[in-house]
mmCIF file of C-alpha atoms in Angstrom:
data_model
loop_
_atom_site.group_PDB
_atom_site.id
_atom_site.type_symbol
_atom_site.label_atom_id
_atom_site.label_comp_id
_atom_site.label_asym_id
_atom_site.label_seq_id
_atom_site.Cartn_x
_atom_site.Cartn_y
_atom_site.Cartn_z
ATOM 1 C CA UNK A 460 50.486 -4.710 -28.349
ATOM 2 C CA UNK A 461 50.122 -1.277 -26.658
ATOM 3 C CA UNK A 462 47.417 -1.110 -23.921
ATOM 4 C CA UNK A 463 45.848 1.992 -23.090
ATOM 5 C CA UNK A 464 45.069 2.733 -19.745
ATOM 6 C CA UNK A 465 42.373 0.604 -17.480
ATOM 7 C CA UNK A 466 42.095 -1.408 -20.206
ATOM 8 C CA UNK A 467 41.477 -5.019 -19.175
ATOM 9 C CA UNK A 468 44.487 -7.491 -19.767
ATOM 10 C CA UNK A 469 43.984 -10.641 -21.291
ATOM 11 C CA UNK A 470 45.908 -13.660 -22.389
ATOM 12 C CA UNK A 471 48.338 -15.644 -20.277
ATOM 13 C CA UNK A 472 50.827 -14.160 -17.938
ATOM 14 C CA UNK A 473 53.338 -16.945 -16.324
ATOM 15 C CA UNK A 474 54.352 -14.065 -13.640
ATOM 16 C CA UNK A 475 50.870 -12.710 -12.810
ATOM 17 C CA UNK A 476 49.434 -16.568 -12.897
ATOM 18 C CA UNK A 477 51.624 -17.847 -10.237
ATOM 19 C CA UNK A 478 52.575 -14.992 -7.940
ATOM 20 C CA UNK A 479 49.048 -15.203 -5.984
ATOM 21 C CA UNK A 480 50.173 -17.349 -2.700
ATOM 22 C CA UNK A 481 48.592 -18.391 0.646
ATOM 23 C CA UNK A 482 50.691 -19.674 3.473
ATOM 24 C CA UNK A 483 48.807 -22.814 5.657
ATOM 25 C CA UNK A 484 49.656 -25.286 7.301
ATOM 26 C CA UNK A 485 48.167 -28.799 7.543
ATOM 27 C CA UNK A 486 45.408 -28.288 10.409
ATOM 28 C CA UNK A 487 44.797 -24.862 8.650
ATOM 29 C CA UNK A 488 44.426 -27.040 5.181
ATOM 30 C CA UNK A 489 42.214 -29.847 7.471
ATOM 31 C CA UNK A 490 39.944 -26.986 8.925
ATOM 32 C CA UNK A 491 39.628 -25.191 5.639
ATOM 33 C CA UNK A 492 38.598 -28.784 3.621
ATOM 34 C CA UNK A 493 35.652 -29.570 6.470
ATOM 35 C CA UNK A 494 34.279 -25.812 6.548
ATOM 36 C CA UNK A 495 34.000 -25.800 3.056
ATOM 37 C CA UNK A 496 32.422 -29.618 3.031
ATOM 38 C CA UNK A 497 29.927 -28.621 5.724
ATOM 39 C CA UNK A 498 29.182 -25.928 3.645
ATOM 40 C CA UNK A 499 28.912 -28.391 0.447
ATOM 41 C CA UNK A 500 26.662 -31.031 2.497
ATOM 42 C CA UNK A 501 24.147 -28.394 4.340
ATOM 43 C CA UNK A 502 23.244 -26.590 0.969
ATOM 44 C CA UNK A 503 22.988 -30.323 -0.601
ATOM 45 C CA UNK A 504 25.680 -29.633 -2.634
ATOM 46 C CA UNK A 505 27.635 -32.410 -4.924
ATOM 47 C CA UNK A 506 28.039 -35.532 -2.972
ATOM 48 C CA UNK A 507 30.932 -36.697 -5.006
ATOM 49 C CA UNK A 508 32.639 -33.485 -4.398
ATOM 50 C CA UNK A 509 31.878 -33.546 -0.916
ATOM 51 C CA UNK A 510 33.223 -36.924 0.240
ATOM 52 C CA UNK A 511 36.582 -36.276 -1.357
ATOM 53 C CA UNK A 512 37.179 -33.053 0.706
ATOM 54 C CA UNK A 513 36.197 -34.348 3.508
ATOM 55 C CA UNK A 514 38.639 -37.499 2.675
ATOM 56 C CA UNK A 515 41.298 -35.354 1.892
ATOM 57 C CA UNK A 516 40.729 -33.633 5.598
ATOM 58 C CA UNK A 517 40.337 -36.776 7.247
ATOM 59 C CA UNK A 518 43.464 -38.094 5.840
ATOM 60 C CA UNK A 519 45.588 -35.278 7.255
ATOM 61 C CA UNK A 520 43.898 -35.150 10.702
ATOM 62 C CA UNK A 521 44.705 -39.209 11.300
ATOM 63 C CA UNK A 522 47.766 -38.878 10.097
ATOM 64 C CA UNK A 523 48.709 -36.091 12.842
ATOM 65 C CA UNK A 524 46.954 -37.972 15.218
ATOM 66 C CA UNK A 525 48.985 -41.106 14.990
ATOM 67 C CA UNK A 526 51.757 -39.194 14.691
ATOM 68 C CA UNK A 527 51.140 -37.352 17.942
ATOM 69 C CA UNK A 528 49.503 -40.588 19.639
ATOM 70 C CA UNK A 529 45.983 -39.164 19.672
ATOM 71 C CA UNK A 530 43.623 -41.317 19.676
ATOM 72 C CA UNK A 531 40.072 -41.352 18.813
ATOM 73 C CA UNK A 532 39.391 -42.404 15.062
ATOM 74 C CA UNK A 533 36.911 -44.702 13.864
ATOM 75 C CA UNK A 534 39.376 -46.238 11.789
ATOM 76 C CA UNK A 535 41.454 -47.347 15.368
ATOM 77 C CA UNK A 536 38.510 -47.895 17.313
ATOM 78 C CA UNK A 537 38.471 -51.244 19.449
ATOM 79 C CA UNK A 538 34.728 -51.847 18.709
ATOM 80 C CA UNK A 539 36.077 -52.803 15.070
ATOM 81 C CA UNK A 540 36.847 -56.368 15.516
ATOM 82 C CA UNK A 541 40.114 -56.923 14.671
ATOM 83 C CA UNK A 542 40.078 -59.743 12.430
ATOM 84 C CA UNK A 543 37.334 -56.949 10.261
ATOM 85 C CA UNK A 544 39.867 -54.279 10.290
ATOM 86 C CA UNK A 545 41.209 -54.983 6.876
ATOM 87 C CA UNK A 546 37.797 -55.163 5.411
ATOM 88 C CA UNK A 547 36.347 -52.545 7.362
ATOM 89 C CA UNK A 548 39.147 -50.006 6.183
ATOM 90 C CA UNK A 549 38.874 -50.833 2.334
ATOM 91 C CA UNK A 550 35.239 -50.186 2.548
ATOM 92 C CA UNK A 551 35.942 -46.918 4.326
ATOM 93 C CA UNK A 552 38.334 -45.866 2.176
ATOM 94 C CA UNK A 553 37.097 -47.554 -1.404
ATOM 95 C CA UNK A 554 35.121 -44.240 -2.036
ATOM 96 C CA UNK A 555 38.248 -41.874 -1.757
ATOM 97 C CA UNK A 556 40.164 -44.250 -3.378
ATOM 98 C CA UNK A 557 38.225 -44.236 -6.078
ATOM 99 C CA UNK A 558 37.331 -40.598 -7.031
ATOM 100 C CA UNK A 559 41.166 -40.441 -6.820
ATOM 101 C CA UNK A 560 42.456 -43.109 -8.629
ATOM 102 C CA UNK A 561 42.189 -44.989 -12.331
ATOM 103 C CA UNK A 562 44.966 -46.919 -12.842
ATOM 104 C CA UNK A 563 43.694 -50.344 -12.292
ATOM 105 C CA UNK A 564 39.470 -49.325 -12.399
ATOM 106 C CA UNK A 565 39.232 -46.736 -15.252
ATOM 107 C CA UNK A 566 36.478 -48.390 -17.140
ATOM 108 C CA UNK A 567 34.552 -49.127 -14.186
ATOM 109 C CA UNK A 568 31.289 -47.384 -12.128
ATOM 110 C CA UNK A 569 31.233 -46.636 -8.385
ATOM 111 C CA UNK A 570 27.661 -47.381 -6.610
ATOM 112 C CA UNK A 571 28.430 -44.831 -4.092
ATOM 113 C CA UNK A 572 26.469 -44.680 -0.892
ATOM 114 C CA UNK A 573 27.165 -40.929 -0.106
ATOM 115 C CA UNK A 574 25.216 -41.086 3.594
ATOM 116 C CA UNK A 575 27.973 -42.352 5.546
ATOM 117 C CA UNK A 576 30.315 -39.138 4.279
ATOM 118 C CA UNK A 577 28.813 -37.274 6.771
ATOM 119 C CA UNK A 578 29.412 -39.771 9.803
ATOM 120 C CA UNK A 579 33.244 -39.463 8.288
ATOM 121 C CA UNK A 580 33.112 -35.730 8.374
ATOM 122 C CA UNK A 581 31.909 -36.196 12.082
ATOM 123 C CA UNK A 582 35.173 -38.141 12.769
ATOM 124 C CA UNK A 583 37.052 -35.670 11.016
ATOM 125 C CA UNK A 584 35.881 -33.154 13.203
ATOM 126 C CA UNK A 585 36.195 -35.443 16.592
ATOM 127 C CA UNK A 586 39.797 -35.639 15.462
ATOM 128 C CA UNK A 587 40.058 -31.931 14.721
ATOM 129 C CA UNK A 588 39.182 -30.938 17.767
ATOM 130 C CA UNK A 589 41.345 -33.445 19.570
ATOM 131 C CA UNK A 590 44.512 -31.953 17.778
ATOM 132 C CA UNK A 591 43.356 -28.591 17.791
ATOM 133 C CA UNK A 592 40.964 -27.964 20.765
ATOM 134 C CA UNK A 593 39.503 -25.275 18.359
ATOM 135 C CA UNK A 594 35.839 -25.518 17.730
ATOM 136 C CA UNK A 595 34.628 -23.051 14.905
ATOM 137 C CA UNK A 596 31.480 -21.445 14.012
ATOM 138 C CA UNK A 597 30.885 -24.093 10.996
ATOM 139 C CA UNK A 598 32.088 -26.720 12.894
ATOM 140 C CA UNK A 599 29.743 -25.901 15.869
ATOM 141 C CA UNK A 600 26.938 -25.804 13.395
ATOM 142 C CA UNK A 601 27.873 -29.603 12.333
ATOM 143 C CA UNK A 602 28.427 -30.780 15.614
ATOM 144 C CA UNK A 603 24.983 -29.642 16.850
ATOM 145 C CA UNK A 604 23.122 -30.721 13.559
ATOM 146 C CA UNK A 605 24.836 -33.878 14.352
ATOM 147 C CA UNK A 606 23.543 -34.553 17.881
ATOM 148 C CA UNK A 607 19.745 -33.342 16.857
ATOM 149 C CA UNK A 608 20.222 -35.704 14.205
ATOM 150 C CA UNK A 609 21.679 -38.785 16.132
ATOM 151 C CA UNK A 610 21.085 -38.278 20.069
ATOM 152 C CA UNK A 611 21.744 -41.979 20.089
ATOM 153 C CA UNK A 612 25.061 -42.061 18.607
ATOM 154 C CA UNK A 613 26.405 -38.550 20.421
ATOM 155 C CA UNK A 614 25.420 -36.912 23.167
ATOM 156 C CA UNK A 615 26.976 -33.884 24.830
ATOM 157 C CA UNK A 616 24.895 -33.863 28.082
ATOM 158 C CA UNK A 617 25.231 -29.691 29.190
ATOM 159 C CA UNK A 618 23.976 -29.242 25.778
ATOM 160 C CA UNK A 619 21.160 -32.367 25.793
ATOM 161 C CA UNK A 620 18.414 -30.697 27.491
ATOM 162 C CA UNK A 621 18.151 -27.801 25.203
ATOM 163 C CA UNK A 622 18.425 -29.869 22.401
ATOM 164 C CA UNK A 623 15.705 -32.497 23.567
ATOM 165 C CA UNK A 624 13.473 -29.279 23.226
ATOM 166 C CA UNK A 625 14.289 -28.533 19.816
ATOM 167 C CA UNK A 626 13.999 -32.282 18.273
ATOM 168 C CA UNK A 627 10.170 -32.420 20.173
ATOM 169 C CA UNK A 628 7.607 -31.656 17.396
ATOM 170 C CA UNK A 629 10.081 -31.942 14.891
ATOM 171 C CA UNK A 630 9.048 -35.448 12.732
ATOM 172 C CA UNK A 631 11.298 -34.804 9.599
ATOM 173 C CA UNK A 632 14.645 -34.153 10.572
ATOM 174 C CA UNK A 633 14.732 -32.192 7.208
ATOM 175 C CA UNK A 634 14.303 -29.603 9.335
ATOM 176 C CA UNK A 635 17.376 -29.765 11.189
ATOM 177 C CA UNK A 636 19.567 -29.235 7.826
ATOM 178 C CA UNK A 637 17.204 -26.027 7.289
ATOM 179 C CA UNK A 638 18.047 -24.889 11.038
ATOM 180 C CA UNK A 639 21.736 -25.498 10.042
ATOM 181 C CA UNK A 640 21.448 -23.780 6.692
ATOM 182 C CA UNK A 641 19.695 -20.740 8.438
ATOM 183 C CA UNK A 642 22.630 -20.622 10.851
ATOM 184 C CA UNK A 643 25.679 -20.823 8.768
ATOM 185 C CA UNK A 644 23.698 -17.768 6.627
ATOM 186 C CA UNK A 645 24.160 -15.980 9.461
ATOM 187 C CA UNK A 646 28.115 -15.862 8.943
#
């Protein structure tokens, strides 16, 4: 077939299919997954979606924590009792597991409780940021959408005071995800 010139090409083309490439390496992969997931969960974007990225980042970041004998995870943390720890981790984990898997549970349906992704994605980035030391723009976003939205469970005190004066008035912390949304527009 004889193309004539700047006419588009279609059809398949093995060489031109695969030759696109981008070089990264696992933190790169892990920072990439939880931009794009705090992305996905500030525009209220597909839950489903949304928990397996940020799965698929948190399973890279704890793995290069243990491996470099960071500590910090949820997963590790000594408030889990330990005789829990086996159930606590399957519940964790029975999400990913099972957007990822069917070969024992094809023929079944997942209740999923998508609210705790988010307290995941936080631990993602806490481990992030302990392997990294690298705080980006998105992740800066999170982290202070985060504390507005739970002073009681973090609280960076340089940054309380400010944010004490942002959360008064504010009765529907609805508006914190629009704050969020307004600032990662900004990028």
């Amino acid at each position: 077939m004889l193309l004539k010139q700047g006419e588009p090409v279609y059809g398949f083309d093995a060489d031109v299919a695969f030759s696109a490439e981008v070089i990264v390496d696992k933190m790169e992969a892990a920072r990439l997954q939880l931009e794009s997931s705090i992305t996905m969960f500030f525009n209220n974007w597909d839950v489903v979606s949304q928990n397996t990225l940020v799965c698929a980042a948190y399973g890279i970041l704890y793995d290069l924590a243990r491996q470099r004998g960071v500590k910090g995870s949820i997963k590790d943390s000594p408030l889990v009792d330990p005789e829990e720890r086996k159930d606590f981790l399957n519940g964790m984990n029975y999400p990913q597991n099972y957007f990822k898997h069917a070969d024992r549970d094809g023929e079944t349906k997942l209740i999923f409780r998508y609210h705790g992704t988010h307290l995941l994605l936080f631990d993602g980035l806490r481990l992030f940021i302990l392997l990294d030391g690298k705080v980006t723009r998105k992740l800066r976003v999170f982290l202070m959408w985060f504390q507005l939205r739970y002073p009681d469970l973090f609280c960076l005190p340089s940054a309380e005071e400010d944010l004490k004066k942002i959360r008064q008035g504010v009765e529907d912390p609805e508006g914190f995800m629009k704050l969020a949304r307004a600032l990662l527009e900004e990028d």
